[in-house]
CSV table of C-alpha atoms in Angstrom, one decimal:
chain,number,residue,atom,x,y,z
A,1,ASP,CA,-0.3,0.4,0.3
A,2,SER,CA,1.7,2.8,-1.2
A,3,GLY,CA,-0.9,5.6,1.2
A,4,VAL,CA,-2.1,7.7,-1.5
A,5,THR,CA,-5.5,7.0,-1.4
A,6,GLN,CA,-7.9,8.0,-4.3
A,7,THR,CA,-11.8,7.9,-4.7
A,8,PRO,CA,-13.7,7.4,-6.4
A,9,LYS,CA,-12.2,3.5,-8.0
A,10,HIS,CA,-14.5,3.9,-10.4
A,11,LEU,CA,-16.5,6.6,-12.2
A,12,ILE,CA,-19.2,5.8,-15.7
A,13,THR,CA,-20.7,9.6,-16.3
A,14,ALA,CA,-21.7,10.6,-19.8
A,15,THR,CA,-20.7,12.8,-22.5
A,16,GLY,CA,-21.0,17.3,-21.4
A,17,GLN,CA,-20.6,16.9,-18.2
A,18,ARG,CA,-18.3,17.0,-15.3
A,19,VAL,CA,-16.3,15.5,-12.7
A,20,THR,CA,-14.1,15.4,-9.1
A,21,LEU,CA,-11.8,13.3,-8.8
A,22,ARG,CA,-10.3,12.7,-4.8
A,23,CYS,CA,-6.5,12.2,-4.1
A,24,SER,CA,-5.1,12.2,-0.6
A,25,PRO,CA,-1.7,11.8,0.0
A,26,ARG,CA,0.4,9.7,1.8
A,27,SER,CA,1.0,11.6,5.5
A,28,GLY,CA,4.2,15.0,5.2
A,29,ASP,CA,4.0,14.0,1.8
A,30,LEU,CA,4.0,18.1,0.6
A,31,SER,CA,3.5,16.7,-3.0
A,32,VAL,CA,0.8,15.8,-5.1
A,33,TYR,CA,0.8,15.4,-9.4
A,34,TRP,CA,-2.3,13.8,-11.3
A,35,TYR,CA,-1.2,12.0,-14.6
A,36,GLN,CA,-3.6,10.5,-16.8
A,37,GLN,CA,-2.8,6.8,-18.6
A,38,SER,CA,-4.7,5.8,-21.0
A,39,LEU,CA,-3.8,2.3,-23.6
A,40,ASP,CA,-2.5,4.7,-26.8
A,41,GLN,CA,-1.3,7.0,-25.0
A,42,GLY,CA,1.1,5.9,-21.7
A,43,LEU,CA,0.9,8.0,-18.6
A,44,GLN,CA,0.3,11.6,-18.9
A,45,PHE,CA,2.0,14.4,-16.4
A,46,LEU,CA,-1.4,16.3,-16.4
A,47,ILE,CA,-0.3,19.2,-13.4
A,48,GLN,CA,2.2,19.0,-10.0
A,49,TYR,CA,0.8,20.7,-6.7
A,50,TYR,CA,2.9,21.3,-3.7
A,51,ASN,CA,1.7,22.9,-0.7
A,52,GLY,CA,-1.0,24.5,-2.1
A,53,GLU,CA,0.9,26.3,-5.4
A,54,GLU,CA,0.5,25.2,-7.9
A,55,ARG,CA,4.6,24.2,-9.7
A,56,ALA,CA,4.1,22.5,-12.8
A,57,LYS,CA,2.1,21.8,-15.8
A,58,GLY,CA,2.2,18.9,-18.4
A,59,ASN,CA,-0.7,18.3,-21.1
A,60,ILE,CA,-3.4,20.1,-19.0
A,61,LEU,CA,-6.4,20.6,-21.1
A,62,GLU,CA,-8.5,24.5,-20.4
A,63,ARG,CA,-11.3,21.8,-19.9
A,64,PHE,CA,-9.0,20.1,-16.4
A,65,SER,CA,-8.7,21.6,-13.9
A,66,ALA,CA,-7.4,20.8,-10.3
A,67,GLN,CA,-6.4,22.2,-7.0
A,68,GLN,CA,-4.4,21.4,-3.4
A,69,PHE,CA,-6.5,22.4,-0.4
A,70,PRO,CA,-4.5,23.3,2.8
A,71,ASP,CA,-5.4,20.6,4.2
A,72,LEU,CA,-2.7,19.3,1.1
A,73,HIS,CA,-5.4,17.1,-0.6
A,74,SER,CA,-6.9,17.8,-3.7
A,75,GLU,CA,-8.7,17.5,-6.4
A,76,LEU,CA,-9.0,17.7,-9.8
A,77,ASN,CA,-12.4,18.7,-11.5
A,78,LEU,CA,-13.0,17.0,-15.5
A,79,SER,CA,-15.6,19.4,-17.1
A,80,SER,CA,-17.7,19.2,-20.9
A,81,LEU,CA,-16.2,15.7,-20.4
A,82,GLU,CA,-15.9,14.3,-23.9
A,83,LEU,CA,-15.7,10.6,-24.8
A,84,GLY,CA,-11.6,10.2,-25.4
A,85,ASP,CA,-11.6,11.5,-21.7
A,86,SER,CA,-11.8,8.3,-20.7
A,87,ALA,CA,-8.7,6.9,-19.0
A,88,LEU,CA,-7.2,5.9,-15.8
A,89,TYR,CA,-6.5,8.7,-13.3
A,90,PHE,CA,-3.2,9.1,-10.7
A,91,CYS,CA,-2.3,10.5,-8.5
A,92,ALA,CA,0.9,10.3,-6.5
A,93,SER,CA,2.3,12.3,-3.5
A,94,SER,CA,6.4,13.0,-2.7
A,95,ALA,CA,7.9,14.6,0.1
A,96,ALA,CA,9.1,17.2,-1.2
A,97,GLY,CA,9.3,19.0,-4.8
A,98,GLY,CA,11.9,17.6,-6.5
A,99,ALA,CA,13.9,15.1,-8.4
A,100,ILE,CA,15.3,13.8,-5.6
A,101,SER,CA,11.9,12.2,-4.3
A,102,PRO,CA,10.0,9.5,-5.5
A,103,LEU,CA,6.8,9.3,-6.1
A,104,HIS,CA,4.3,7.2,-4.7
A,105,PHE,CA,1.0,6.4,-6.8
A,106,GLY,CA,-2.3,5.7,-5.4
A,107,ASN,CA,-4.3,3.2,-7.5
A,108,GLY,CA,-6.3,5.3,-9.7
A,109,THR,CA,-9.8,6.1,-10.8
A,110,ARG,CA,-10.9,4.7,-13.1
A,111,LEU,CA,-13.4,7.2,-15.4
A,112,THR,CA,-15.8,5.7,-18.4
A,113,VAL,CA,-17.6,8.2,-20.6
A,114,THR,CA,-20.8,7.6,-21.9
B,1,GLN,CA,10.0,11.0,-32.0
B,2,LYS,CA,8.8,10.2,-29.0
B,3,GLU,CA,10.6,11.7,-26.2
B,4,VAL,CA,10.9,8.1,-24.9
B,5,GLU,CA,10.3,5.0,-26.7
B,6,GLN,CA,10.1,1.1,-24.9
B,7,ASP,CA,8.7,-1.8,-26.5
B,8,PRO,CA,5.0,-2.4,-25.5
B,9,GLY,CA,5.9,-7.2,-25.7
B,10,PRO,CA,3.9,-8.6,-24.4
B,11,LEU,CA,7.9,-10.5,-23.4
B,12,SER,CA,7.3,-13.9,-22.5
B,13,VAL,CA,9.6,-15.5,-20.0
B,14,PRO,CA,9.5,-18.8,-18.7
B,15,GLU,CA,10.4,-19.1,-14.7
B,16,GLY,CA,13.8,-18.6,-13.4
B,17,ALA,CA,14.9,-16.4,-16.6
B,18,ILE,CA,17.1,-13.0,-17.0
B,19,VAL,CA,14.4,-10.0,-18.2
B,20,SER,CA,15.6,-7.1,-20.2
B,21,LEU,CA,13.8,-4.6,-20.9
B,22,ASN,CA,14.9,-1.1,-22.0
B,23,CYS,CA,13.7,2.0,-23.6
B,24,THR,CA,15.7,4.4,-25.6
B,25,TYR,CA,15.2,8.7,-25.1
B,26,SER,CA,16.2,11.1,-27.3
B,27,ASN,CA,16.4,14.0,-24.8
B,28,SER,CA,20.3,14.1,-23.5
B,29,ALA,CA,18.4,16.2,-20.7
B,30,PHE,CA,17.7,13.7,-18.9
B,31,GLN,CA,19.6,12.8,-16.1
B,32,TYR,CA,17.1,11.0,-13.3
B,33,PHE,CA,15.7,7.9,-14.1
B,34,MET,CA,13.3,5.2,-12.6
B,35,TRP,CA,12.0,2.2,-12.5
B,36,TYR,CA,8.3,1.3,-12.3
B,37,ARG,CA,6.3,-1.0,-11.9
B,38,GLN,CA,2.2,-2.0,-12.1
B,39,TYR,CA,0.3,-5.0,-11.9
B,40,SER,CA,-3.4,-5.1,-12.8
B,41,ARG,CA,-5.4,-2.2,-11.7
B,42,LYS,CA,-3.3,-1.0,-9.2
B,43,GLY,CA,-0.7,2.6,-10.1
B,44,PRO,CA,3.1,2.0,-10.8
B,45,GLU,CA,5.2,1.5,-7.7
B,46,LEU,CA,8.7,2.8,-8.2
B,47,LEU,CA,11.5,-0.4,-8.2
B,48,MET,CA,14.6,1.7,-8.7
B,49,TYR,CA,15.8,4.8,-8.9
B,50,THR,CA,19.2,6.6,-10.9
B,51,TYR,CA,21.8,9.0,-11.8
B,52,SER,CA,23.5,9.6,-14.6
B,53,SER,CA,25.3,7.5,-15.7
B,54,GLY,CA,26.1,3.2,-14.5
B,55,ASN,CA,25.1,0.6,-13.1
B,56,LYS,CA,22.8,0.2,-10.0
B,57,GLU,CA,21.7,-3.7,-8.3
B,58,ASP,CA,19.0,-4.4,-5.7
B,59,GLY,CA,18.2,-7.8,-4.7
B,60,ARG,CA,17.5,-9.5,-8.1
B,61,PHE,CA,16.9,-6.7,-10.3
B,62,THR,CA,20.1,-4.1,-12.6
B,63,ALA,CA,19.2,-1.1,-13.4
B,64,GLN,CA,21.4,0.8,-15.9
B,65,VAL,CA,22.0,3.3,-17.9
B,66,ASP,CA,24.5,4.5,-20.8
B,67,LYS,CA,24.1,8.3,-21.5
B,68,SER,CA,25.9,8.3,-24.0
B,69,SER,CA,23.8,5.7,-26.2
B,70,LYS,CA,20.6,7.7,-24.5
B,71,TYR,CA,19.7,3.9,-23.0
B,72,ILE,CA,18.2,2.3,-19.9
B,73,SER,CA,17.5,-0.5,-19.5
B,74,LEU,CA,16.3,-3.1,-16.0
B,75,PHE,CA,17.4,-6.6,-15.6
B,76,ILE,CA,15.7,-9.2,-13.7
B,77,ARG,CA,17.4,-12.2,-12.3
B,78,ASP,CA,15.8,-16.3,-11.2
B,79,SER,CA,12.8,-14.5,-12.5
B,80,GLN,CA,9.6,-15.3,-10.5
B,81,PRO,CA,5.4,-15.8,-11.8
B,82,SER,CA,5.5,-12.7,-9.1
B,83,ASP,CA,7.0,-10.4,-11.9
B,84,SER,CA,4.8,-10.8,-14.0
B,85,ALA,CA,3.8,-7.2,-14.2
B,86,THR,CA,3.9,-3.7,-17.0
B,87,TYR,CA,7.4,-1.6,-16.6
B,88,LEU,CA,7.7,1.2,-16.4
B,89,CYS,CA,10.2,3.2,-17.1
B,90,ALA,CA,10.5,7.0,-16.8
B,91,MET,CA,12.8,10.0,-16.6
B,92,SER,CA,13.3,13.2,-15.9
B,93,GLY,CA,15.6,16.8,-16.7
B,94,LEU,CA,16.3,19.3,-14.0
B,95,ALA,CA,17.6,21.1,-16.5
B,96,ASN,CA,14.4,21.4,-18.1
B,97,TYR,CA,12.0,21.1,-15.4
B,98,GLY,CA,13.4,22.7,-12.1
B,99,GLY,CA,14.2,20.0,-10.7
B,100,SER,CA,9.9,18.6,-9.8
B,101,GLN,CA,10.1,15.1,-10.6
B,102,GLY,CA,6.2,16.0,-11.4
B,103,ASN,CA,7.6,15.8,-15.0
B,104,LEU,CA,9.2,12.5,-15.6
B,105,ILE,CA,8.1,11.1,-18.9
B,106,PHE,CA,7.7,7.5,-19.2
B,107,GLY,CA,7.5,5.3,-21.9
B,108,LYS,CA,4.9,2.9,-22.2
B,109,GLY,CA,5.3,1.1,-20.7
B,110,THR,CA,6.3,-3.2,-22.0
B,111,LYS,CA,3.7,-6.1,-20.5
B,112,LEU,CA,6.2,-9.0,-19.0
B,113,SER,CA,4.8,-12.5,-18.2
B,114,VAL,CA,7.2,-14.7,-16.0
B,115,LYS,CA,5.1,-18.6,-16.5
B,116,PRO,CA,5.7,-21.0,-14.3
């Protein structure tokens, strides 16, 4: 068990809808990262937060947004959902924001858009 | 050309075999190299982590980095059925990403099956 908790495990919704994915990092970790994993694209970095502040941005669509709260949990909001947004969404956390801190991944939220 | 290339497999080997998994990359700024293992329906877990070129050994696992060839490898000795998983290489560059490991670039993963 990595110590990173993601909810819900599965989510099925319709096109055009909005969903919120939640992540609780490992105790003591200040950095939270969101990744999207699909069969054709592999693991794609979306966004990173460090102690409440946005730290780095990857291939995140404008329809997607995220935030990290004072208690360090994070939420990823996906809106105007399209069929192509169906994927596994992983949250990871690390102790610091630097490259020497390994990432610990949760078990993901499987999003299905119908 | 993708930044990180990894043969998706699948790779099937008998128990006890030596497994070789590889990735090539194009960005010479990459300095941190990792291997993650992902079991079905689980998140990736860190197996090995190396900085710059060289070898690192941890039990049955050995990671090699050849920066001159832009090539990294993971060797698994005495493979076990419990090693059956998808193996993902990942890398990051201090210069390009400001030290943030968040911008890890992953290979697509190689699916390994170890048959008893």
